[in-house]
Coordinates of N, CA and C and ligand atoms in Angstrom, one line a residue:
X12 N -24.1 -2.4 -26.3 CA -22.9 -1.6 -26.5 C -21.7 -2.3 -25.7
X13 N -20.8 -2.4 -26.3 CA -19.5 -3.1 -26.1 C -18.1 -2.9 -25.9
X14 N -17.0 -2.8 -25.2 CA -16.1 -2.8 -25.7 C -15.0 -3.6 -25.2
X15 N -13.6 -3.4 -25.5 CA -12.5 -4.3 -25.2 C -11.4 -3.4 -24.3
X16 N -11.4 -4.1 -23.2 CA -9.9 -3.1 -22.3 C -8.9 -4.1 -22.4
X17 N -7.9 -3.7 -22.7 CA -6.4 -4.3 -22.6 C -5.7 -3.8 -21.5
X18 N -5.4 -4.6 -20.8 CA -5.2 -4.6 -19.4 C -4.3 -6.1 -18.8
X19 N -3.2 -5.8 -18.3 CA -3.1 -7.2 -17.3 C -3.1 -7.2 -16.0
X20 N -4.1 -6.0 -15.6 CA -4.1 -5.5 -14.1 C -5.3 -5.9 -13.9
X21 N -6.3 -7.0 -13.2 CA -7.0 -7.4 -12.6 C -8.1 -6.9 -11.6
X22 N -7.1 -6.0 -11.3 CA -8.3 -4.8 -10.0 C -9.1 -4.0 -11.4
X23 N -8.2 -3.5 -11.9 CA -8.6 -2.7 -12.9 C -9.6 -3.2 -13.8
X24 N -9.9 -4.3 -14.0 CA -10.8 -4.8 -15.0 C -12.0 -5.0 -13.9
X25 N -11.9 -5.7 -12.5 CA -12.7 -5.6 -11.8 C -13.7 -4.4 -11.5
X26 N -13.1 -3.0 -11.3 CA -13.4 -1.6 -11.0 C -13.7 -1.0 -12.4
X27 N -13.6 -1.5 -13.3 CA -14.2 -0.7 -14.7 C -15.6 -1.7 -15.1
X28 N -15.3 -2.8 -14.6 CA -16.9 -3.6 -14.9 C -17.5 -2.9 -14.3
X29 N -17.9 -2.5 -12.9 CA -18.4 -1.7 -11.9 C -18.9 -0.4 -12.6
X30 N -18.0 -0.1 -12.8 CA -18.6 1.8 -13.4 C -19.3 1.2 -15.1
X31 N -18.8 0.7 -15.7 CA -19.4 0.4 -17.2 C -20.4 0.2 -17.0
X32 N -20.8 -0.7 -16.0 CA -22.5 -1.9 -15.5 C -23.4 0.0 -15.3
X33 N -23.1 0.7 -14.9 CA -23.8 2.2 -14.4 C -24.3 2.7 -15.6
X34 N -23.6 2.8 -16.7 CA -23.6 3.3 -18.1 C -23.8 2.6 -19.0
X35 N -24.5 1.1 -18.5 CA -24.9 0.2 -19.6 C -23.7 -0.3 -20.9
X36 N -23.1 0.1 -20.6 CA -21.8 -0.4 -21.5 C -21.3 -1.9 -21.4
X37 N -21.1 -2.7 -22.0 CA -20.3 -4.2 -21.3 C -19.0 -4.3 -21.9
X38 N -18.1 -4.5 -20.7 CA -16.9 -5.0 -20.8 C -15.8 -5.9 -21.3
X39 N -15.4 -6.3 -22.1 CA -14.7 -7.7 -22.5 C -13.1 -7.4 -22.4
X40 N -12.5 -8.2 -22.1 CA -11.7 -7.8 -21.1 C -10.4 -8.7 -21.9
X41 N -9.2 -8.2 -22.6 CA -7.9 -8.9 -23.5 C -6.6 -8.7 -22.8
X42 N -5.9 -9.7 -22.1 CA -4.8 -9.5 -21.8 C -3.5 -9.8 -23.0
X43 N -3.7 -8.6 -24.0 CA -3.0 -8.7 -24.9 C -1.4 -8.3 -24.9
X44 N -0.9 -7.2 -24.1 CA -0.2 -6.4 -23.8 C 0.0 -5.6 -24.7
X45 N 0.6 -4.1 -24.6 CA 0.9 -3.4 -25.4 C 2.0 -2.5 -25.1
X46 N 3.1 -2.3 -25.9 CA 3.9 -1.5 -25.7 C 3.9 0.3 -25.2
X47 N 4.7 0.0 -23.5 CA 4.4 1.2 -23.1 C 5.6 2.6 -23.5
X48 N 5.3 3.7 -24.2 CA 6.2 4.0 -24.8 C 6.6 5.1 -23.4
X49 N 7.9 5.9 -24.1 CA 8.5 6.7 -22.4 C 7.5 8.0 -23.1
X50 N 7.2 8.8 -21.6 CA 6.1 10.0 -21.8 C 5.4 10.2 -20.2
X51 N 4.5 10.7 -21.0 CA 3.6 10.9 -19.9 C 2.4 10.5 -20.0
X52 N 1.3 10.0 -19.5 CA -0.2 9.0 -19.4 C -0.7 9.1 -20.6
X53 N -0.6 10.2 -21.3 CA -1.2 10.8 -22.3 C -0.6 9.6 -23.6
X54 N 0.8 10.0 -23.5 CA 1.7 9.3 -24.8 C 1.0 8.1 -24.6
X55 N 1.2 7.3 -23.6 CA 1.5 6.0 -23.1 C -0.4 5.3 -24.1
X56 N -1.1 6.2 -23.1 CA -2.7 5.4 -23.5 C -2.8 5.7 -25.0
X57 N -2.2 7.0 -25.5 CA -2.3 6.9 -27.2 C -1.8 5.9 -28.3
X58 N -0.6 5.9 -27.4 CA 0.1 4.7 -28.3 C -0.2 3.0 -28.2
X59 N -0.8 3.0 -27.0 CA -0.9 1.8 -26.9 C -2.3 2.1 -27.1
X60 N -3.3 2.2 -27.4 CA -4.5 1.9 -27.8 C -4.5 1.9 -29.2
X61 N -3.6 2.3 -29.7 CA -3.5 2.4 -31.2 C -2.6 0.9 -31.9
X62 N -1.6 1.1 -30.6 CA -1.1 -0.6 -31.3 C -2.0 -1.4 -31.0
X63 N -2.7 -1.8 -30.1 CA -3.8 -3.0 -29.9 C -4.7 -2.9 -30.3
X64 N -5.2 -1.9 -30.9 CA -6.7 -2.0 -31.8 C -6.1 -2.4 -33.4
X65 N -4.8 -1.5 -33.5 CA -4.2 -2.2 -34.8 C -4.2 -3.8 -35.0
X66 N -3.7 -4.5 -33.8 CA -3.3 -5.7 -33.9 C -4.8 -6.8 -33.6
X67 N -5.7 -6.5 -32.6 CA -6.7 -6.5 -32.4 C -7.6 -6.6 -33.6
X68 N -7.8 -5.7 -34.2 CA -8.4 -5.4 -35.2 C -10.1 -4.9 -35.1
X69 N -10.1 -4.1 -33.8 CA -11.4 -3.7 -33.4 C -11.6 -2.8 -32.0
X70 N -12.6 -2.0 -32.2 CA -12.0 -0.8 -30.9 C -11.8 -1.3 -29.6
X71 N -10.9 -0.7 -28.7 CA -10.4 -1.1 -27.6 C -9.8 0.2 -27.1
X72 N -10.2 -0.1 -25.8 CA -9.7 1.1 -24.6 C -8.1 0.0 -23.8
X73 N -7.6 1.1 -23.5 CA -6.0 1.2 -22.4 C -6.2 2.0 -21.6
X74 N -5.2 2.0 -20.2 CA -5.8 2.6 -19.2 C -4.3 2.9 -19.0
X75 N -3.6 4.0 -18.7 CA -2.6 4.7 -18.1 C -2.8 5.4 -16.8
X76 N -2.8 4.8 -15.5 CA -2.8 5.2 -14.3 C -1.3 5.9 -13.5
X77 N -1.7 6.8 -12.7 CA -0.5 6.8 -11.7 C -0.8 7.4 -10.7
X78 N 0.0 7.5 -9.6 CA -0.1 8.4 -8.7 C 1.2 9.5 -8.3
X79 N 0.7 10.5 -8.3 CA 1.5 11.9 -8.4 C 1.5 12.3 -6.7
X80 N 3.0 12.0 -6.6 CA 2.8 13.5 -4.7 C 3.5 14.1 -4.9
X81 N 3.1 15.6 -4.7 CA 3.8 16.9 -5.2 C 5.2 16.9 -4.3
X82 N 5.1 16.5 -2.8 CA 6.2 16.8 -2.0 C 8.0 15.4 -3.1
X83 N 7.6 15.0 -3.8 CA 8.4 13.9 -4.4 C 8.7 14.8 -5.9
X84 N 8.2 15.8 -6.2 CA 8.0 16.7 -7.0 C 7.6 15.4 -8.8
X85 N 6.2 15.5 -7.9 CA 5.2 14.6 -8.5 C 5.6 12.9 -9.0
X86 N 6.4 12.8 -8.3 CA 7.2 11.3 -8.3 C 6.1 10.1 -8.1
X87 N 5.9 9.1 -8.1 CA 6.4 8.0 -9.4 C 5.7 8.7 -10.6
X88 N 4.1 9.1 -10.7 CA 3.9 9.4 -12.0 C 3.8 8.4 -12.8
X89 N 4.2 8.0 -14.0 CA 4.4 7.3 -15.6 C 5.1 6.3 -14.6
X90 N 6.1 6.1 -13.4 CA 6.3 5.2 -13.1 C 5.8 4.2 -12.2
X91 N 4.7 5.1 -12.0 CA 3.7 4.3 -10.7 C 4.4 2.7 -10.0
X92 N 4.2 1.6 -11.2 CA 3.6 0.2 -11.5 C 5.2 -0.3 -11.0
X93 N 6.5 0.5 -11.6 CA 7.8 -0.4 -11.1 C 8.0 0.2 -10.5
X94 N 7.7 1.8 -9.7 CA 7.8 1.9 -8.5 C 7.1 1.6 -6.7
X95 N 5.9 0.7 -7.4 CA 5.0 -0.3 -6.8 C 5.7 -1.9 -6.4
X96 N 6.5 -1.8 -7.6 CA 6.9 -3.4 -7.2 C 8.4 -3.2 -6.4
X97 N 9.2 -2.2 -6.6 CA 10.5 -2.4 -6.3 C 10.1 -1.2 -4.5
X98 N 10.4 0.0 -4.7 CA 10.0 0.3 -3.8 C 8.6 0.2 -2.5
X99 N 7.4 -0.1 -3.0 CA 6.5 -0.3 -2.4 C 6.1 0.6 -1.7
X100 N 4.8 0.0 -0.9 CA 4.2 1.3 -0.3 C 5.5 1.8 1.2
X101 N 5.7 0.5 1.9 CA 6.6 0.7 3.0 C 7.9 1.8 2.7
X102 N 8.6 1.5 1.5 CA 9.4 2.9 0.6 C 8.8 4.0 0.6
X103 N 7.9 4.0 0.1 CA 7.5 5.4 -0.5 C 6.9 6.3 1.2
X104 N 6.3 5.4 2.3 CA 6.4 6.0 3.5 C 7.5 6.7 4.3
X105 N 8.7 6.0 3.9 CA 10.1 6.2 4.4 C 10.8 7.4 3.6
X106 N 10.6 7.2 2.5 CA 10.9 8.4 1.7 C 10.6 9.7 2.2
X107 N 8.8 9.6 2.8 CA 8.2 10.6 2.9 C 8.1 10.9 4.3
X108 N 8.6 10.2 5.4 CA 8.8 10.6 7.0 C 9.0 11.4 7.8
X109 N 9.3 12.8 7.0 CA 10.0 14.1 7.9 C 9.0 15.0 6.8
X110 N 8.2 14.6 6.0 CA 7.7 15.5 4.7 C 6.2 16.1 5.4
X111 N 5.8 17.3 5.4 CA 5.2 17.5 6.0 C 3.9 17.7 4.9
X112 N 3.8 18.1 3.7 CA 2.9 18.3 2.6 C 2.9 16.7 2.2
X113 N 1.6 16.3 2.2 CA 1.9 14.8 2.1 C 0.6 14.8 0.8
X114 N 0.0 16.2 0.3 CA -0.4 16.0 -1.3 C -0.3 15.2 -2.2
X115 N -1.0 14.4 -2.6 CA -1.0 13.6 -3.8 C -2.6 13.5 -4.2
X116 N -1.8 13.0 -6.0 CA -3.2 12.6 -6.9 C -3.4 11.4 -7.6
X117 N -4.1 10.8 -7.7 CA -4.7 10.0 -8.7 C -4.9 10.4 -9.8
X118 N -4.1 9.9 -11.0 CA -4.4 10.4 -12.4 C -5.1 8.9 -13.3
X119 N -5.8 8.8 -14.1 CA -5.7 8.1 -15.3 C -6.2 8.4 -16.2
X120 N -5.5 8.4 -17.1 CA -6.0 8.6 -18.7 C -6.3 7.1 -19.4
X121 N -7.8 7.0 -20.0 CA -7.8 6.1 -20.8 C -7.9 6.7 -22.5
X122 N -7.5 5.7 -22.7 CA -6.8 5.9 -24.4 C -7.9 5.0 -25.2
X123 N -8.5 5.2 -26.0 CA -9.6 5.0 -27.1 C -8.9 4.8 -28.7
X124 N -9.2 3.6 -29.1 CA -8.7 3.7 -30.5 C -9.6 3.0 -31.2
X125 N -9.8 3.1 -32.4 CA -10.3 1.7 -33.1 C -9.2 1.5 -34.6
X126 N -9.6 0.4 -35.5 CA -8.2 0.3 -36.8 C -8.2 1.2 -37.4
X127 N -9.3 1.8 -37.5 CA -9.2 3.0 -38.6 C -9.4 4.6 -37.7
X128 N -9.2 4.5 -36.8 CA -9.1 6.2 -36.5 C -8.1 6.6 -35.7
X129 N -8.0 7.9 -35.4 CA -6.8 8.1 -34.7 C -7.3 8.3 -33.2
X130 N -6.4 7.9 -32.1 CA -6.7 7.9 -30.8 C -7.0 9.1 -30.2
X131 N -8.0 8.8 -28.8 CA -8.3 9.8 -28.3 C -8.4 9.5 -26.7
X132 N -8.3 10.2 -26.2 CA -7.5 10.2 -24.7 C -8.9 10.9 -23.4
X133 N -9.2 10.8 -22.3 CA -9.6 11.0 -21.5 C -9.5 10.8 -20.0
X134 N -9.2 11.9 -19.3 CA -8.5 12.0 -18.3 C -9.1 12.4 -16.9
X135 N -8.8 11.7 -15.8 CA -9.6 11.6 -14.4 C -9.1 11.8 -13.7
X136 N -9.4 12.6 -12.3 CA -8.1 12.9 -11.1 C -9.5 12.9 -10.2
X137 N -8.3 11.9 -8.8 CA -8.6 12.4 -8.0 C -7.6 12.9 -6.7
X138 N -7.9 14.4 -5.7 CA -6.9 14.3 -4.8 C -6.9 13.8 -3.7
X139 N -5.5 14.3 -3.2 CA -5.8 13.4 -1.7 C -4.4 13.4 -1.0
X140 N -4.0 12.8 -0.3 CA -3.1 12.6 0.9 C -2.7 11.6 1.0
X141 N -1.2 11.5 1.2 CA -0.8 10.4 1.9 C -0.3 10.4 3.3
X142 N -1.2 8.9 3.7 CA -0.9 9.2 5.4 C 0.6 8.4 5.5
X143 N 0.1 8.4 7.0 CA 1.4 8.4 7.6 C 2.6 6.2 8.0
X144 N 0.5 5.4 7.5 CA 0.7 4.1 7.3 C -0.2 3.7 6.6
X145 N 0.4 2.1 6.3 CA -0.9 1.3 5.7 C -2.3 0.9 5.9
X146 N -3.6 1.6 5.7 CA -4.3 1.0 6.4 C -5.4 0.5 5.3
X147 N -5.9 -0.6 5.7 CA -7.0 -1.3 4.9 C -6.5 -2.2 4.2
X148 N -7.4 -3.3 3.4 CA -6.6 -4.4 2.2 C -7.4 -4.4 1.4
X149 N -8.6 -3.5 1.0 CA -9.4 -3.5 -0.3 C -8.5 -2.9 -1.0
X150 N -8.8 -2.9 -2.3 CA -8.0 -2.3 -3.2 C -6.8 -2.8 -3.8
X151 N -5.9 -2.0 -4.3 CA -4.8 -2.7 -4.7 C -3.9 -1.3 -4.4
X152 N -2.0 -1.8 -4.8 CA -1.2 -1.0 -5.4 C -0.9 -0.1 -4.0
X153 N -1.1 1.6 -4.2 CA -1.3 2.8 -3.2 C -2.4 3.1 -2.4
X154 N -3.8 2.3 -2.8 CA -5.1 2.7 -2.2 C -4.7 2.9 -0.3
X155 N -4.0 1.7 -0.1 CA -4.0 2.0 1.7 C -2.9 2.7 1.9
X156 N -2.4 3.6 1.2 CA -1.8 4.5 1.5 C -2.4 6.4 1.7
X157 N -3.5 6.2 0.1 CA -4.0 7.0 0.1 C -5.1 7.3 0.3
X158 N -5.0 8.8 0.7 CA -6.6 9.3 1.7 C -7.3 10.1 0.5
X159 N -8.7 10.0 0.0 CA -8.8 10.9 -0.5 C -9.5 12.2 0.1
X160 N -9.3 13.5 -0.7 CA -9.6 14.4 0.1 C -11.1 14.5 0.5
X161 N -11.0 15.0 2.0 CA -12.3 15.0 2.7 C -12.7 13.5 3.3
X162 N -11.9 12.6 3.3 CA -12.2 11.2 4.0 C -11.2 11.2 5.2
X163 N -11.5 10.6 6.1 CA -10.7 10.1 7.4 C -10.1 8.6 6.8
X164 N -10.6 7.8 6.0 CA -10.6 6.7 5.3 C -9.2 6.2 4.1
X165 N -8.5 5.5 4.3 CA -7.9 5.3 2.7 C -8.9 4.9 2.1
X166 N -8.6 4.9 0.8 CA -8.9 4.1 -0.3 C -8.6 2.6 0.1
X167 N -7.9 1.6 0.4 CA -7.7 0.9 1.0 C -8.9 0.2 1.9
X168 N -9.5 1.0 2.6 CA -10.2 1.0 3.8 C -11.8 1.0 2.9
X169 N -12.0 1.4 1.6 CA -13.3 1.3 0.8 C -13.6 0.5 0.6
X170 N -14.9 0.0 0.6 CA -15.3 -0.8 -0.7 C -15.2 -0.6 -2.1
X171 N -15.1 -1.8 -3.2 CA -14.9 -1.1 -4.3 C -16.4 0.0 -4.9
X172 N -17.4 -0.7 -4.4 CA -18.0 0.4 -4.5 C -18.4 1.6 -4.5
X173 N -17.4 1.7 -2.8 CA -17.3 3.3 -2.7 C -16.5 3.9 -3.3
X174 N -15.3 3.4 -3.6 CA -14.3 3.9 -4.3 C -14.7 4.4 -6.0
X175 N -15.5 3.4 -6.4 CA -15.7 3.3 -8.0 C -17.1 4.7 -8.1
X176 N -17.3 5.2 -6.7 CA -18.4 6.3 -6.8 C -17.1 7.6 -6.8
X177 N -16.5 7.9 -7.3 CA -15.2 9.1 -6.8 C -13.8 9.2 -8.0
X178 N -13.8 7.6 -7.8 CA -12.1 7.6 -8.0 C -11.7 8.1 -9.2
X179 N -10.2 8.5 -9.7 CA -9.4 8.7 -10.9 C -10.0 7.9 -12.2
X180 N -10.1 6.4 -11.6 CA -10.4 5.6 -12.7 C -12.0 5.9 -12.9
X181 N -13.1 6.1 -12.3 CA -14.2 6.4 -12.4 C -14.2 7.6 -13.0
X182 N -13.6 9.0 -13.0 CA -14.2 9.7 -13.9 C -13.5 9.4 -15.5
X183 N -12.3 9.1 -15.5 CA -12.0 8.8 -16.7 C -13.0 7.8 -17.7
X184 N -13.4 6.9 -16.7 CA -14.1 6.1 -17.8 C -15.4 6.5 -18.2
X185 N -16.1 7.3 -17.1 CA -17.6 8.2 -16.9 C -17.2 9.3 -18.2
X186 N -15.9 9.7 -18.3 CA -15.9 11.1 -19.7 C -15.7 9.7 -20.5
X187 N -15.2 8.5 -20.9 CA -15.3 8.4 -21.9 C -16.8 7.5 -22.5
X188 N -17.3 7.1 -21.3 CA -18.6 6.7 -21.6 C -19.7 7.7 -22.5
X189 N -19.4 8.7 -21.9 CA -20.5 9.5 -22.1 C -20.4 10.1 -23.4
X190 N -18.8 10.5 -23.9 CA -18.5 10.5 -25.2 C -19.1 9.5 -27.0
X191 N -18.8 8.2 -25.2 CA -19.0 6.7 -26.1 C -20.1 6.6 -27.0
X192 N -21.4 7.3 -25.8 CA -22.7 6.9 -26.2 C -23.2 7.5 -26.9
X193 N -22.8 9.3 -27.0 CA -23.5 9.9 -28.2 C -22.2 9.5 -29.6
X194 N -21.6 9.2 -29.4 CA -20.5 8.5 -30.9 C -21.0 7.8 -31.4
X195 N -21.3 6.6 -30.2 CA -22.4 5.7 -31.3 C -23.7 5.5 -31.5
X196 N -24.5 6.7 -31.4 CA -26.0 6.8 -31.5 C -25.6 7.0 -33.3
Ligands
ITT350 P1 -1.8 -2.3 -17.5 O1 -0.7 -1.4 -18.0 O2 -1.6 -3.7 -18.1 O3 -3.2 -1.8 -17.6 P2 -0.6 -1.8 -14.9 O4 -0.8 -2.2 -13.5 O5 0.9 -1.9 -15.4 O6 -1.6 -2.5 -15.9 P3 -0.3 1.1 -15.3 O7 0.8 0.9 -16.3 O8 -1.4 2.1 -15.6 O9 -1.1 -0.3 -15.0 O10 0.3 1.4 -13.9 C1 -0.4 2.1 -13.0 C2 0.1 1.8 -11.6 O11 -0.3 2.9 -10.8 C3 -0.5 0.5 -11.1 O12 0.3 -0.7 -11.3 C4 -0.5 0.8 -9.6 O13 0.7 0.6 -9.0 C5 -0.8 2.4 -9.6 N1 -2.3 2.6 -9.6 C6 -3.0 3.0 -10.6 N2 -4.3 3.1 -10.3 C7 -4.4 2.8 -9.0 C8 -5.4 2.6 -8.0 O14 -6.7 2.8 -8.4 N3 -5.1 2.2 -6.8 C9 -3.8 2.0 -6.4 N4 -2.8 2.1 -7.3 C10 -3.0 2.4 -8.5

């Protein structure tokens, strides 16, 4: 059992081989790109799993990630990735310095298409906190920023293994696995 992620995020192909290897699934991995349309995780993974399977010509998963903190009234969101590169984690601390609700989540929706059907979407959260610094260098992006709930630990500070037993991206791809396998029995 097979399939194709379109992705040019590297952590991300790393951390879905990881969870797929658990569910017998194998990974092949296309840095094709695909157009991200304006919306919300939902639009974003539908539309683009539908243009790259179109162009592709064969089923393929997309991954729409973000991170949501309610005190930013759920800011970056859909903008996670350019608000990663321009602001950073050191911003988004500064932003949040006098903020006492330091709530946040992990969302991703992956997006499922193949040429002939219409997409279908599955979606993962996890919560958690942002502290008050950077700590750890596993991971990528917000991980050493973010605590998830019930840890003393960022994400940052995980292994990807621990992380890939919990995270946003681990149940999204665990719902779509599991979908995967009775679809194609
Ligand atoms: P692709 O669209 O090519 O898959 P991308 O990095 O642009 O790669 P997204 O559009 O889904 O991915 O952007 C999600 C951003 O949210 C990502 O770039 C990170 O900044 C952040 N993010 C998502 N999941 C994360 C995680 O597990 N740990 C830390 N940051 C994460």
């Amino acid at each position: 059992m097979k399939v194709t992620f379109i992705t040019g995020n590297q952590h991300k192909v790393i951390e879905a081989k990881g969870i797929f290897d658990k569910f017998g699934i194998e990974l092949e991995h296309a840095n094709l790109g695909y157009p991200e349309v304006q919306g919300n995780l939902v639009d974003v993974a539908r539309y683009g799993a539908k243009d790259a399977a179109g162009r592709l010509g064969q089923p393929v998963i997309v991954e729409d990630a973000g991170i949501f903190i309610k005190s930013l009234k759920w800011f970056p969101g859909a903008y996670s990735s350019y608000i990663q590169e321009t602001l950073g984690n050191k911003g988004i601390l500064k932003l949040m310095s006098d903020v006492e609700d330091r709530y946040a989540e992990f969302r991703s929706v992956i997006g499922y298409c193949t040429p002939k059907s219409e997409p279908k979407t599955f979606l993962g959260t996890v919560k958690g906190r942002i502290g008050y610094e950077e700590k750890g260098n596993h991971g990528f992006a917000y991980d050493p920023i973010f605590y998830p709930e019930g840890y003393d630990e960022s994400f940052g500070e995980l292994t990807t293994e621990e992380k890939n037993e919990f995270s946003h991206r681990r149940r999204s791809l665990e719902q779509f696995a599991a979908w995967y396998k009775k679809f194609k029995q």
